[in-house]
CSV table of C-alpha atoms and ligand atoms in Angstrom, one decimal:
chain,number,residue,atom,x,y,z
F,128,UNK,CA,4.2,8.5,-4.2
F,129,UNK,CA,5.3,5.3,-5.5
F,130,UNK,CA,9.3,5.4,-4.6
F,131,UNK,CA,11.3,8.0,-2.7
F,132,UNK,CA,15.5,7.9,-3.1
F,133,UNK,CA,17.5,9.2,-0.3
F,134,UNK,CA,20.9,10.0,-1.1
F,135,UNK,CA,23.5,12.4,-2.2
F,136,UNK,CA,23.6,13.5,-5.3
F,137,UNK,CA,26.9,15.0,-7.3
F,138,UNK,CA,28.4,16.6,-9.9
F,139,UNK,CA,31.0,14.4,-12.1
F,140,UNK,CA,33.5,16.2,-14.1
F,141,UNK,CA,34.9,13.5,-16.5
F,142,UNK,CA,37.5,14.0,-19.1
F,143,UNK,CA,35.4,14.9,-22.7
F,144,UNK,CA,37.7,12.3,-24.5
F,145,UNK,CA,38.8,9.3,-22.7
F,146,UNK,CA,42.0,10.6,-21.7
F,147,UNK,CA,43.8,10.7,-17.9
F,148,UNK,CA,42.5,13.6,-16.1
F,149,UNK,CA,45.8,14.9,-15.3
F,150,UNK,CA,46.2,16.0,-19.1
F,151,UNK,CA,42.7,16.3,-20.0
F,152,UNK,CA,41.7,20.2,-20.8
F,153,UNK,CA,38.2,20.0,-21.8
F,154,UNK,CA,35.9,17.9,-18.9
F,155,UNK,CA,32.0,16.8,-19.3
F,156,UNK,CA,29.5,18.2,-16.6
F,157,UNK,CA,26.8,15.9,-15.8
F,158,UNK,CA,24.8,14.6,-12.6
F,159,UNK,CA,25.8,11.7,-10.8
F,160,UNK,CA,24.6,9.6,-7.6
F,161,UNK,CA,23.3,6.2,-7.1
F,162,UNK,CA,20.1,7.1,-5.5
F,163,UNK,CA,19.2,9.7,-8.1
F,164,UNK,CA,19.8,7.8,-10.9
F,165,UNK,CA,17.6,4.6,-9.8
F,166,UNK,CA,15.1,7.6,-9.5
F,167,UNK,CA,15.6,8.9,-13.2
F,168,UNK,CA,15.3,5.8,-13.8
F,169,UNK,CA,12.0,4.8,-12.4
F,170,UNK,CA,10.4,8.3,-13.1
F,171,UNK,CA,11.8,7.7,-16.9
F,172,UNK,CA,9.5,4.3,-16.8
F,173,UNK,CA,6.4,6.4,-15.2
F,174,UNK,CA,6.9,5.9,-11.9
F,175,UNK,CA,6.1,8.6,-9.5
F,176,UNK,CA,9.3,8.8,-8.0
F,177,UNK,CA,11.1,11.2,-6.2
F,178,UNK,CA,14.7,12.1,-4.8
F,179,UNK,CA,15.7,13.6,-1.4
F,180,UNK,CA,18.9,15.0,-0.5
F,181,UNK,CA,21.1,17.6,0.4
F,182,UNK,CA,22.7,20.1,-1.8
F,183,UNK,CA,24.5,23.5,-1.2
F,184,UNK,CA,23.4,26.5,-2.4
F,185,UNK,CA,25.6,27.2,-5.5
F,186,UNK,CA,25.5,26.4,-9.1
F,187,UNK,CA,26.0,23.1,-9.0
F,188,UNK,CA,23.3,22.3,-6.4
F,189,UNK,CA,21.2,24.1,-9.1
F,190,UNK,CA,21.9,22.1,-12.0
F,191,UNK,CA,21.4,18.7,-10.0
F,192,UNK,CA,18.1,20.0,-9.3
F,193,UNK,CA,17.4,21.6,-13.1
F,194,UNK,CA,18.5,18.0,-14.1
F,195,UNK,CA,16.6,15.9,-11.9
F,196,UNK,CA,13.6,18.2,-12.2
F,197,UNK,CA,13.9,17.7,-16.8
F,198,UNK,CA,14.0,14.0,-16.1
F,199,UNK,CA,10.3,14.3,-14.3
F,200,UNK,CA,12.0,13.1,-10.9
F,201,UNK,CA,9.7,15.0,-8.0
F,202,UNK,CA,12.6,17.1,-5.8
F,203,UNK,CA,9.7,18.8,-3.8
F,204,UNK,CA,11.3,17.5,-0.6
F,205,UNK,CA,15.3,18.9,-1.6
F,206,UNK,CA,17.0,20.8,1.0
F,207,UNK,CA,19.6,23.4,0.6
F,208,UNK,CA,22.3,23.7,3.0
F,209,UNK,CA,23.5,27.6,2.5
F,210,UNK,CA,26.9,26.5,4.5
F,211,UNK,CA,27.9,23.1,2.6
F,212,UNK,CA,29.3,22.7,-1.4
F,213,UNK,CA,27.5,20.6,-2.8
F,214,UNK,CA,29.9,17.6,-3.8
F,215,UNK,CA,31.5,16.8,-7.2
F,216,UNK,CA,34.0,13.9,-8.0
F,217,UNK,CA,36.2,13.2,-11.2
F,218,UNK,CA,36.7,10.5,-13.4
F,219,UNK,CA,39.9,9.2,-14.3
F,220,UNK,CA,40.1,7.2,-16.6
F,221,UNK,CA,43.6,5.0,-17.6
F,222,UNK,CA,45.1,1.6,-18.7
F,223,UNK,CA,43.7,-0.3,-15.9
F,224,UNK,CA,39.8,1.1,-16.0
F,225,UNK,CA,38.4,4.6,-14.5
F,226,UNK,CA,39.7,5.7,-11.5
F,227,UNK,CA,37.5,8.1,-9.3
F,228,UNK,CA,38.1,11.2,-7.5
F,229,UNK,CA,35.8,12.6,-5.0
F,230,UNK,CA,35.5,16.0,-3.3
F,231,UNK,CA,32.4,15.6,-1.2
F,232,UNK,CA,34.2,15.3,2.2
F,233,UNK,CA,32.0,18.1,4.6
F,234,UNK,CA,29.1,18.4,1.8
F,235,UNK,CA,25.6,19.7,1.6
F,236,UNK,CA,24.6,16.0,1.8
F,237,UNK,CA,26.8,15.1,4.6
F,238,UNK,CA,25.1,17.1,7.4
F,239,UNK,CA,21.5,14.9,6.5
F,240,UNK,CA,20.8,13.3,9.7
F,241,UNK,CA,18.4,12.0,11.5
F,242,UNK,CA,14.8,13.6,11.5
F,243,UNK,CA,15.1,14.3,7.5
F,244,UNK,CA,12.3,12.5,6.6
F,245,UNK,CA,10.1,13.8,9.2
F,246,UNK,CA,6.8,15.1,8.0
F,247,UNK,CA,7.6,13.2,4.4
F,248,UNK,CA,4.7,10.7,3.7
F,249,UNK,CA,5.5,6.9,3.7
F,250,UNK,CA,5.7,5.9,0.0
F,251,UNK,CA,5.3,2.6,-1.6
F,252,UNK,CA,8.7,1.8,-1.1
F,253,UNK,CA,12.1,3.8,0.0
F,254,UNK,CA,15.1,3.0,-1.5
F,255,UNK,CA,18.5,3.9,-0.1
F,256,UNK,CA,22.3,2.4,-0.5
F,257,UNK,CA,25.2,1.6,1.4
F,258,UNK,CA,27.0,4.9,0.4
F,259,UNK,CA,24.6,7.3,2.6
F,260,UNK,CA,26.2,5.8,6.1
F,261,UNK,CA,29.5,6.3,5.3
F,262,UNK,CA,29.1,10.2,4.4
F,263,UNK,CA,29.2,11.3,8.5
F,264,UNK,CA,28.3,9.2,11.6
F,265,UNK,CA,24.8,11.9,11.4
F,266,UNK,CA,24.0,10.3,7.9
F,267,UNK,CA,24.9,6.9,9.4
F,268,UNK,CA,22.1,7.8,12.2
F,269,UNK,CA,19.6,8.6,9.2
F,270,UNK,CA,20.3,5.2,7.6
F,271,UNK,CA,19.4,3.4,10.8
F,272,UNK,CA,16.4,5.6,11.5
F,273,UNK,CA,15.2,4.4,8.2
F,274,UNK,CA,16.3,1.1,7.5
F,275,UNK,CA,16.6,-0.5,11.1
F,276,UNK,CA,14.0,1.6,12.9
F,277,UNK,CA,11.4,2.2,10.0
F,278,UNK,CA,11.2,5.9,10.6
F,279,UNK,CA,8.8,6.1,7.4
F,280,UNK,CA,6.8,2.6,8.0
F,281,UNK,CA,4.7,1.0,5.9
F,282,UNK,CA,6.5,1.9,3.2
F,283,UNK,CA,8.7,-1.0,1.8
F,284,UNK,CA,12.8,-0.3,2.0
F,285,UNK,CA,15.4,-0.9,-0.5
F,286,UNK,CA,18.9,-1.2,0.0
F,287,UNK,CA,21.3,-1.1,-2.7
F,288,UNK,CA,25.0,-2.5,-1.0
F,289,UNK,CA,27.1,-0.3,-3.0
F,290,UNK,CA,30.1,-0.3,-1.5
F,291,UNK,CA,32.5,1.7,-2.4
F,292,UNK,CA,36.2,1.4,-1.9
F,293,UNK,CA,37.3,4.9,-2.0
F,294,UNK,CA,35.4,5.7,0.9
F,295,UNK,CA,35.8,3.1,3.4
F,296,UNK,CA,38.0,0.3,4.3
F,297,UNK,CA,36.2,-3.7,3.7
F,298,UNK,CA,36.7,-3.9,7.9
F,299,UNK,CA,34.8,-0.9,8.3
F,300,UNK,CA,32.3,-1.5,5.5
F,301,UNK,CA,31.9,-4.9,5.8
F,302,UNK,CA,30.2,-5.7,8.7
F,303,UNK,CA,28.0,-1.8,8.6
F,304,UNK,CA,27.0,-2.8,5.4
F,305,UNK,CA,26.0,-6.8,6.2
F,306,UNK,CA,24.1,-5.8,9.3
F,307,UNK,CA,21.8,-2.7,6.4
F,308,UNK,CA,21.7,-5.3,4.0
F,309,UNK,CA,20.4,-8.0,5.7
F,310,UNK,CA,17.4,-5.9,7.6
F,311,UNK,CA,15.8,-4.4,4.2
F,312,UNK,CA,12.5,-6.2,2.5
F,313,UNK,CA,14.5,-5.5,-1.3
F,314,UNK,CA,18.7,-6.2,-1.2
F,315,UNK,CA,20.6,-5.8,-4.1
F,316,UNK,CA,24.3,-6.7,-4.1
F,317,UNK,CA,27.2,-7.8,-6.6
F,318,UNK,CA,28.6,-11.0,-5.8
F,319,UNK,CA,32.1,-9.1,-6.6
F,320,UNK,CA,30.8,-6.7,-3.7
F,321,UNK,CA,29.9,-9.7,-1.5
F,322,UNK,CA,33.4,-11.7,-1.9
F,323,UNK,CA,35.3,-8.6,-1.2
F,324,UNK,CA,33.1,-7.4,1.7
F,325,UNK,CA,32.2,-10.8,3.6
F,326,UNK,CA,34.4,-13.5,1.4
F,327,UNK,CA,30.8,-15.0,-0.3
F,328,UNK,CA,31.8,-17.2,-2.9
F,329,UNK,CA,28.5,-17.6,-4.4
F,330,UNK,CA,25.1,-16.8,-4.4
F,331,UNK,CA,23.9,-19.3,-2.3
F,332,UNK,CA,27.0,-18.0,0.0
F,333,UNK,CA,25.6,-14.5,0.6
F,334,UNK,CA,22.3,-16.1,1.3
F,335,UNK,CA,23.4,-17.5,4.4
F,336,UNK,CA,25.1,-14.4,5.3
F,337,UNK,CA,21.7,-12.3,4.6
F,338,UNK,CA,19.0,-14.4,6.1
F,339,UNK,CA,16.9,-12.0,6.9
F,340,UNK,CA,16.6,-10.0,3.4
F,341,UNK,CA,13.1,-10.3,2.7
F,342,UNK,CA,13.9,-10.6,-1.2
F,343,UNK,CA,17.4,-10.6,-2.1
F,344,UNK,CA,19.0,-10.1,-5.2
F,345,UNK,CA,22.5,-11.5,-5.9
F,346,UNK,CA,23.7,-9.8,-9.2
F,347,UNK,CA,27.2,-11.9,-11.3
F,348,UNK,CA,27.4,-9.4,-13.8
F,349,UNK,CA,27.6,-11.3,-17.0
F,350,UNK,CA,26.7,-14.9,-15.8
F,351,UNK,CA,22.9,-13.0,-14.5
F,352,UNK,CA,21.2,-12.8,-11.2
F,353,UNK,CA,20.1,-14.9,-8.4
F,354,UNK,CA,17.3,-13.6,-6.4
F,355,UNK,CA,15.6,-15.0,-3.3
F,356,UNK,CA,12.5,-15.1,-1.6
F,357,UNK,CA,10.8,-17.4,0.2
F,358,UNK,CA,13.0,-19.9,0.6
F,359,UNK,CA,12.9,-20.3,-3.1
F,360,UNK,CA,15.8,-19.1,-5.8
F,361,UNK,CA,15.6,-18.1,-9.0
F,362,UNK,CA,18.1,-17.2,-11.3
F,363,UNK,CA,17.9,-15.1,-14.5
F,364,UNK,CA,20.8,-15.3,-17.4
F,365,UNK,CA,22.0,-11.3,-18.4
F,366,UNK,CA,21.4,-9.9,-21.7
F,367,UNK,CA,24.4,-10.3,-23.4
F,368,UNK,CA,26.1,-6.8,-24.7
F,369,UNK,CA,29.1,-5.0,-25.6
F,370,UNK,CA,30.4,-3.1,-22.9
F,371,UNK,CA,30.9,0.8,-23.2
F,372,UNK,CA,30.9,1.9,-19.8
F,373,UNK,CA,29.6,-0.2,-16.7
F,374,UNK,CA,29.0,3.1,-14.3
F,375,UNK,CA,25.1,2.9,-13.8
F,376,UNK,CA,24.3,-0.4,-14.7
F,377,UNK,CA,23.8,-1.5,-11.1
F,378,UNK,CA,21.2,1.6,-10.7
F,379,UNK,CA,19.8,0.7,-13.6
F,380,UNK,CA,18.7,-3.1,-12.9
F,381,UNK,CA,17.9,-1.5,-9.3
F,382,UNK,CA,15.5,0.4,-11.0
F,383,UNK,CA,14.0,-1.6,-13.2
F,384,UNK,CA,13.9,-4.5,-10.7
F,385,UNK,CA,12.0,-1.9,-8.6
F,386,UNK,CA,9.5,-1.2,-11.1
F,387,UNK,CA,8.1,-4.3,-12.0
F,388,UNK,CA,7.3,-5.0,-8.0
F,389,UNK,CA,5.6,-1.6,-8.1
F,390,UNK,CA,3.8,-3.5,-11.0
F,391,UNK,CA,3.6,-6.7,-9.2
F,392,UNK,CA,5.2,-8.5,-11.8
F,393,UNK,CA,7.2,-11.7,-10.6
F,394,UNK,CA,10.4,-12.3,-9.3
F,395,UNK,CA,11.4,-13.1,-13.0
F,396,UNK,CA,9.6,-10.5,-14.8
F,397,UNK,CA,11.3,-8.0,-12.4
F,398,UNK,CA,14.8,-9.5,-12.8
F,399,UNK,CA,14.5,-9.3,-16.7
F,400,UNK,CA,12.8,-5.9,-16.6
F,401,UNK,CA,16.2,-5.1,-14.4
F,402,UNK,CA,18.4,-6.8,-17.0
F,403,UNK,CA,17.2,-5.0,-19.8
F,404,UNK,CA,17.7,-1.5,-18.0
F,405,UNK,CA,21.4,-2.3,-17.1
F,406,UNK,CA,22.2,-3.4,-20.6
F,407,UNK,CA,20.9,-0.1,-21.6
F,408,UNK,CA,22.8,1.9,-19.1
F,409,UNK,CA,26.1,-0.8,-20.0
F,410,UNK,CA,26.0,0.1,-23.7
F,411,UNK,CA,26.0,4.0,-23.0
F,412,UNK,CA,28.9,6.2,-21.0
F,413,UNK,CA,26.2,7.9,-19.5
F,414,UNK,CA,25.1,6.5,-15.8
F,415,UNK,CA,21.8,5.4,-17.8
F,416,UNK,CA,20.3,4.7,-21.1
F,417,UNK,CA,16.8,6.0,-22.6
F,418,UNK,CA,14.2,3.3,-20.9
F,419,UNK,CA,12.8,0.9,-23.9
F,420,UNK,CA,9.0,1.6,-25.0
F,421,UNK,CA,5.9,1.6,-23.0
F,422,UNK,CA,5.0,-1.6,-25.2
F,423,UNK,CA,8.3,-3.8,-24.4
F,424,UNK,CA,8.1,-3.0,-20.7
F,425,UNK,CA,4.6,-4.0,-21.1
F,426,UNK,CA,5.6,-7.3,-22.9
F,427,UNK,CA,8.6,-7.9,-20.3
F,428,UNK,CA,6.7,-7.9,-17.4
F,429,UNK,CA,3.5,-9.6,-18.7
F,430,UNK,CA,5.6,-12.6,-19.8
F,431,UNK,CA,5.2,-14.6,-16.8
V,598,KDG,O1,26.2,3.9,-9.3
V,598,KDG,C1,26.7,5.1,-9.9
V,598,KDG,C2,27.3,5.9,-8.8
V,598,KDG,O2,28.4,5.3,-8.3
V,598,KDG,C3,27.7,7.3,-9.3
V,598,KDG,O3,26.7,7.9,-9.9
V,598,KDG,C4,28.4,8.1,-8.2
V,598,KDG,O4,26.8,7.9,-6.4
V,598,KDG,C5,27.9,7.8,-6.8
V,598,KDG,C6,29.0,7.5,-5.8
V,598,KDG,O5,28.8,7.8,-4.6
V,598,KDG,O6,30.0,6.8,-6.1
């Protein structure tokens, strides 16, 4: 297996015209999570790939498996907790942007703890974000089994910061989530994320802070992405694009980042491989974006 995503996956009910929830009478069903999309992502490029989570054993658990399952994402290692829901959220969307909802408190994916993985081989590389340890102190234990204590070693680990303010407070999150970040071989985090979390004002900033990141990937939205290794930096300029809907776009450069180490492609490659994902997945309201052809991945990452 090249990648395996461990997180919780969700329904999203989002208003079918972009209209406040509180009015809105007809709402769009789809499949949302961070983790799972990086591996729709990956799978979408040819990447084996494969998600592992939690869901409950009701319709909804279903269709994120149906879903995952049509996108050619491997879900052979899914669990079903017959006792959970499996968790759903709501967009909201309003003057000042999309608010969200969620209703995942006590979840299938909440109980994963611990012991998860066990009897799961290593793949190339796990990836995993900073929303998994703040779903129960058990998931928090799973985290560290597999990000501090290498419960699946040799296989590579990704960590996608991802905070997320509904969930947790910046003095809760941001130390948890420095100490994950700075202890995986990939780290991916907004500069945005990294001034709110740890008061980095720039790239250079959150380098200090992550030392230990084996590569690390400092992403300014617009202005492009920094990423470290080796005591070397190198920065790559964003695609420029209109903006639809910016809910993916993070997963998406994650993904195709991702890929083109899998292919070892360079730092560069990787990061425009990345870029051209997340302008994909920016331009859509979707979380992601049909990947681009075989030919002009090809092109992308041969162009040293
Ligand atoms: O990156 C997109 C995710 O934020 C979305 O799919 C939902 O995983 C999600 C979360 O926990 O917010």
């Amino acid at each position: 297996m090249d990648v395996l995503c461990l997180g919780e996956s969700m329904i999203v009910l989002a208003p079918a015209a972009a209209e406040p929830l509180r009015g809105a009478v007809d709402l769009h069903m789809g499949v949302a999570g961070a983790e799972s999309n990086v591996a729709v992502a990956l799978a979408r490029l040819g990447a084996h790939a494969a998600w592992c989570g939690t869901v409950g054993d009701d319709p909804l658990g279903r269709r994120v498996r149906d879903v995952l399952d049509e996108a050619g994402v491997d879900c052979a290692h899914v669990q079903t907790d017959p006792e959970r829901p499996t968790g759903v959220y709501f967009k909201d969307p309003g003057p000042d942007g999309t608010r969200v909802h969620y209703y995942r408190r006590g979840s299938a994916a909440s109980t994963m703890g611990p012991g998860h993985l066990d009897g799961v081989a290593a793949p190339r590389l796990l990836h995993l974000s900073g929303i998994t340890p703040v779903l129960s102190d058990s998931c928090a234990a799973l985290i560290d089994e597999l990000l501090v204590d290498r419960a699946l070693d040799p296989a590579l680990v990704s960590f996608d910061v991802n905070y997320r303010p509904a969930l947790w407070t910046v003095s809760e999150a941001g130390p948890a989530l420095r100490r994950l970040a700075d202890a995986a071989d990939i780290t991916f985090v907004g500069l945005d994320e990294a001034q709110t979390l740890w008061g980095a004002a720039t790239a250079d900033d959150v380098r200090e802070l992550l030392p230990d990141a084996g590569v690390l990937v400092v992403k300014d939205g617009g202005n492009g992405v920094t990423a470290y290794e080796g005591g070397k930096s190198y920065y790559s300029p964003a695609e420029p694009v209109d903006v639809v809907e910016p809910v993916g776009a993070g997963d998406a450069f994650a993904a195709g980042f991702l890929y083109g180490r899998l292919q070892d492609a360079s730092l560069e490659a990787s990061m425009r491989l990345g870029h051209r994902l997340a302008a994909g997945a920016l331009q859509t309201v979707g979380d992601l974006a049909p990947p681009p052809p075989p030919e002009t991945v090809r092109a992308i990452l041969e162009d040293q």
